[in-house]
Amino acid sequence: MEILVILVPLALALGLAGLTAFLWSLKSGQYEDLDGAAWRAIADDDAEPAAARRLENKDGARS
Amino acid sequence: MQVTRDFSHYIRAAGAGLQHIDLAVEGVHCAGCMAKIERGLSAIPDVTLARVNLTDHRVALEWKAGTLDPGRFIDRLEELGYKAYPFETESAEVLEIAESRLLLRCLGVAAFAAMNVMMLSIPVWSGNVSDMLPEQRDFFHWLSALIALPAAAYAGQPFFRSAWRALSAKTTNMDVPISIGVILALGLSVVETIHHAEHAYFDAAIMLLTFLLVGRFLDQNMRRRTRAVAGNLAALKAETAAKFVGPDEISQVPVAAIHPGDIVLLRPGERCAVDGAVIEGRSEIDQSLITGETRYVTAEQGTPVYAGSMNISGSLRVRVSAASEATLLAEITRLLDNALQARSRYMRLADRASRLYAPVVHATALITILGWVIAGASWHDAIVTGVAVLIITCPCALGLAIPTVQTVASGAMFKSGVLLNSGDAIERLAEVDHVIFDKTGTLTLPDLEVTNAADVPAAIFGLAGRLALSSHHPVAAAVAEAAGARSPILGAVEEAGQGVRAVVDGVEIRLGRPSFCGAETLADGTNLHAEASLVAFSKGTEKFILSVRQGLRPDAQAVIAALKARNLGIEILSGDREPAVTAAAHALGISEWRAGVTPADKIARIEELKQRGFKVLMVGDGLNDAPSLAAAHVSMSPISAAHLSQATADLVFLGRPLAPVLAAIDVSRRALHLMQQNLWLAIGYNLLAVPVAIGGVVTPLIAAAAMSGSSILVMLNSVRARSALREIS
């Protein structure tokens, strides 16, 4: 039963990590264009040079 | 005179020496368009961001400040085959985006907490029937409290705030029972945990919030999407005006950047975007969008012109008057305010359900507590049972019943070319039993059509069309389009207010006023529609008369017949002259119509019908229709409508046919049926579950399972409806 002391915080930490990832993706605008995102996943990589370049050096500041 | 395009109104500074502009783009539908646009725009030097939003049909662009003129992006998009317009996000849309983000954040937090609390609850439930030590159970309960309390405090915000607002205004809404249920359940759980009890209700409370947030988010998302598309359409209409920036220099600027006292140029064939008075020039103007009158009005110095009117023949200089002081707009705004206030009393289905629901549930819980105390149970046990009743009757199925159907129905309407402006429009539209149409621009198309092309030899008509290409006059444009003309005749001369002439193979041809072509006698002899404009064409001594008027929407007859078949009363209320209205009513087989009515008359008629118990659908497009659109039970407007009317209407439909009106009514009727079905499902579940809860035999496991089961049932029922609704549209 002592193992709970490790397992429960571990489970909570994993859950929190998931939540943090979700909040981060929300903040960086990844839910703003779900239709487009579905297509971008299968598009050729060089299809959007400027957009890709921009996303690399700028994260959450897009309004 | 030189025309420049001024986009400074739309440009925002994006920091780090960058500038940002949003463009609404027409015709972006697939991944191919997306890649093509992004590649094409990124190729321009100094562009740092070009990103297409496929959901909203917009492009966000950023570039190094001062290096580029945004007009270049629009030109580039035109080369790629897309029409684009600068776009300004309306403040209402900004608010909706912020709210939608908050809901999604709350949903994330609630879902995280629900999953983790459930993970802790299952060992407790199984441990209670086997060998769990009380200390271990308490440890798990405290951990649950640690997760659930802050999560509920955060994720419950939308409900708590709305409930507080309702209580402050001394009313109730759906959020009041939700908030009471959640707070009571959490409070009781903490008390139980302190007393080392077997059961706590943290899991039930947090799951309730999760399901409700799903419903709330769906509801919000539907409205946000519609507003984004409607906002684009407003931008695509590109309401700009040519403003004088110097004595002889004009600049094309957005209407939002024009102030009272400015002077704008109104060229022939242009639609006026502002209210004002003519200070120079002489022309005819078409005020059909505003008054419904199809005959042209003469404009000269001092004549007031209103936004939405079309300039026909000559250039006009117009001094802009303050929009609020403009008599027509002020009158309409006043009527509009009154009408909107009257309508805000409408109760949404969900609110009506919750108004009944809340007192019943709270009374049941109270009676349960008192009943158990009277029957000899301790206060503690009685309160636990009472809270179990509150949890099991949680209105989450009720909260999902309506938004899920709304989302599916709005998707179906979107497919048939109808945009929803308000969420409860579906419910109101389904109740309609009387339809009032405006004539001009609603039953008829907003643009002109040649009605007697068959009477003129094809070769002659083709020649007239080619000649018409040399004129800016809208009537000439209609002739050119009807003839399918592509190549203009070289050397054509336009005589302002008269017509166009040219010499072909040594013979002079003329197109214009009958007097200009020497065809007065022919024009007087024709017996064509009273509302038509007559235009003459002469080739040497041969003379012909063409009749140009606003044609009926292509499927108007079929749609009116179908509406009649659904037992709906139909009538026409138009500001136009009687002969024009009679002709349209006759062609459509509508027996009830009124001509020459003012905005106030229209409202009076709608009120009269309301008094007699009718639920009126008003379909109209003019500025003069805006108040009656607001006064009617529910309203629709074509996309070509005046800006104000479009903003007032509950639904906006696209394209030339009238069929979307019919489809919207059918979809909404079916959707209302589904909403009611869902509500009955939710109520049926409660009728089964409540006696069990009152009996005091509900464990948290049963409560959680029953609650989730009812929510999932309601969601599945809505999804099942998807195919049925798609079929209608």
PDB file of C-alpha atoms in Angstrom, chain A residues 50 53, chain B residues 5-8 10-12 17-21 23 40-50 60-76:
ATOM      1  CA  ALA A  50       6.725  31.822 -44.539  1.00  0.00           C
ATOM      2  CA  ARG A  53       9.194  30.002 -40.506  1.00  0.00           C
TER       3      ARG A  53
ATOM      4  CA  ARG B   5      -6.839  52.750 -51.993  1.00  0.00           C
ATOM      5  CA  ASP B   6      -6.481  53.494 -48.326  1.00  0.00           C
ATOM      6  CA  PHE B   7      -6.164  50.471 -46.030  1.00  0.00           C
ATOM      7  CA  SER B   8      -4.690  52.214 -43.008  1.00  0.00           C
ATOM      8  CA  TYR B  10      -7.430  47.901 -41.214  1.00  0.00           C
ATOM      9  CA  ILE B  11      -3.713  47.668 -40.508  1.00  0.00           C
ATOM     10  CA  ARG B  12      -2.575  46.810 -37.006  1.00  0.00           C
ATOM     11  CA  GLY B  17       8.438  46.279 -36.671  1.00  0.00           C
ATOM     12  CA  LEU B  18       5.710  44.221 -38.268  1.00  0.00           C
ATOM     13  CA  GLN B  19       2.299  45.163 -39.587  1.00  0.00           C
ATOM     14  CA  HIS B  20      -0.735  42.922 -39.654  1.00  0.00           C
ATOM     15  CA  ILE B  21      -3.873  42.816 -41.800  1.00  0.00           C
ATOM     16  CA  LEU B  23      -8.330  39.695 -45.392  1.00  0.00           C
ATOM     17  CA  GLY B  40       1.691  32.859 -53.566  1.00  0.00           C
ATOM     18  CA  LEU B  41       1.667  35.437 -50.796  1.00  0.00           C
ATOM     19  CA  SER B  42       4.811  34.194 -49.069  1.00  0.00           C
ATOM     20  CA  ALA B  43       6.676  34.665 -52.343  1.00  0.00           C
ATOM     21  CA  ILE B  44       6.303  38.442 -51.980  1.00  0.00           C
ATOM     22  CA  PRO B  45       9.526  39.738 -50.377  1.00  0.00           C
ATOM     23  CA  ASP B  46       9.256  41.057 -46.801  1.00  0.00           C
ATOM     24  CA  VAL B  47       6.118  39.025 -46.051  1.00  0.00           C
ATOM     25  CA  THR B  48       6.749  37.281 -42.766  1.00  0.00           C
ATOM     26  CA  LEU B  49       3.422  35.533 -42.266  1.00  0.00           C
ATOM     27  CA  ALA B  50       0.736  34.376 -44.654  1.00  0.00           C
ATOM     28  CA  ALA B  60      -3.741  36.702 -41.808  1.00  0.00           C
ATOM     29  CA  LEU B  61      -0.775  38.607 -43.252  1.00  0.00           C
ATOM     30  CA  GLU B  62       2.214  40.191 -41.608  1.00  0.00           C
ATOM     31  CA  TRP B  63       5.047  42.085 -43.235  1.00  0.00           C
ATOM     32  CA  LYS B  64       7.889  44.423 -42.343  1.00  0.00           C
ATOM     33  CA  ALA B  65       6.395  47.807 -41.520  1.00  0.00           C
ATOM     34  CA  GLY B  66       6.411  50.364 -44.293  1.00  0.00           C
ATOM     35  CA  THR B  67       7.818  48.097 -47.007  1.00  0.00           C
ATOM     36  CA  LEU B  68       4.609  47.041 -48.715  1.00  0.00           C
ATOM     37  CA  ASP B  69       1.245  48.417 -49.738  1.00  0.00           C
ATOM     38  CA  PRO B  70      -1.531  46.007 -48.670  1.00  0.00           C
ATOM     39  CA  GLY B  71      -3.207  46.661 -51.996  1.00  0.00           C
ATOM     40  CA  ARG B  72      -0.510  44.445 -53.450  1.00  0.00           C
ATOM     41  CA  PHE B  73      -1.797  41.420 -51.504  1.00  0.00           C
ATOM     42  CA  ILE B  74      -5.259  41.940 -52.913  1.00  0.00           C
ATOM     43  CA  ASP B  75      -3.855  42.239 -56.440  1.00  0.00           C
ATOM     44  CA  ARG B  76      -1.772  39.110 -55.927  1.00  0.00           C
TER      45      ARG B  76
END
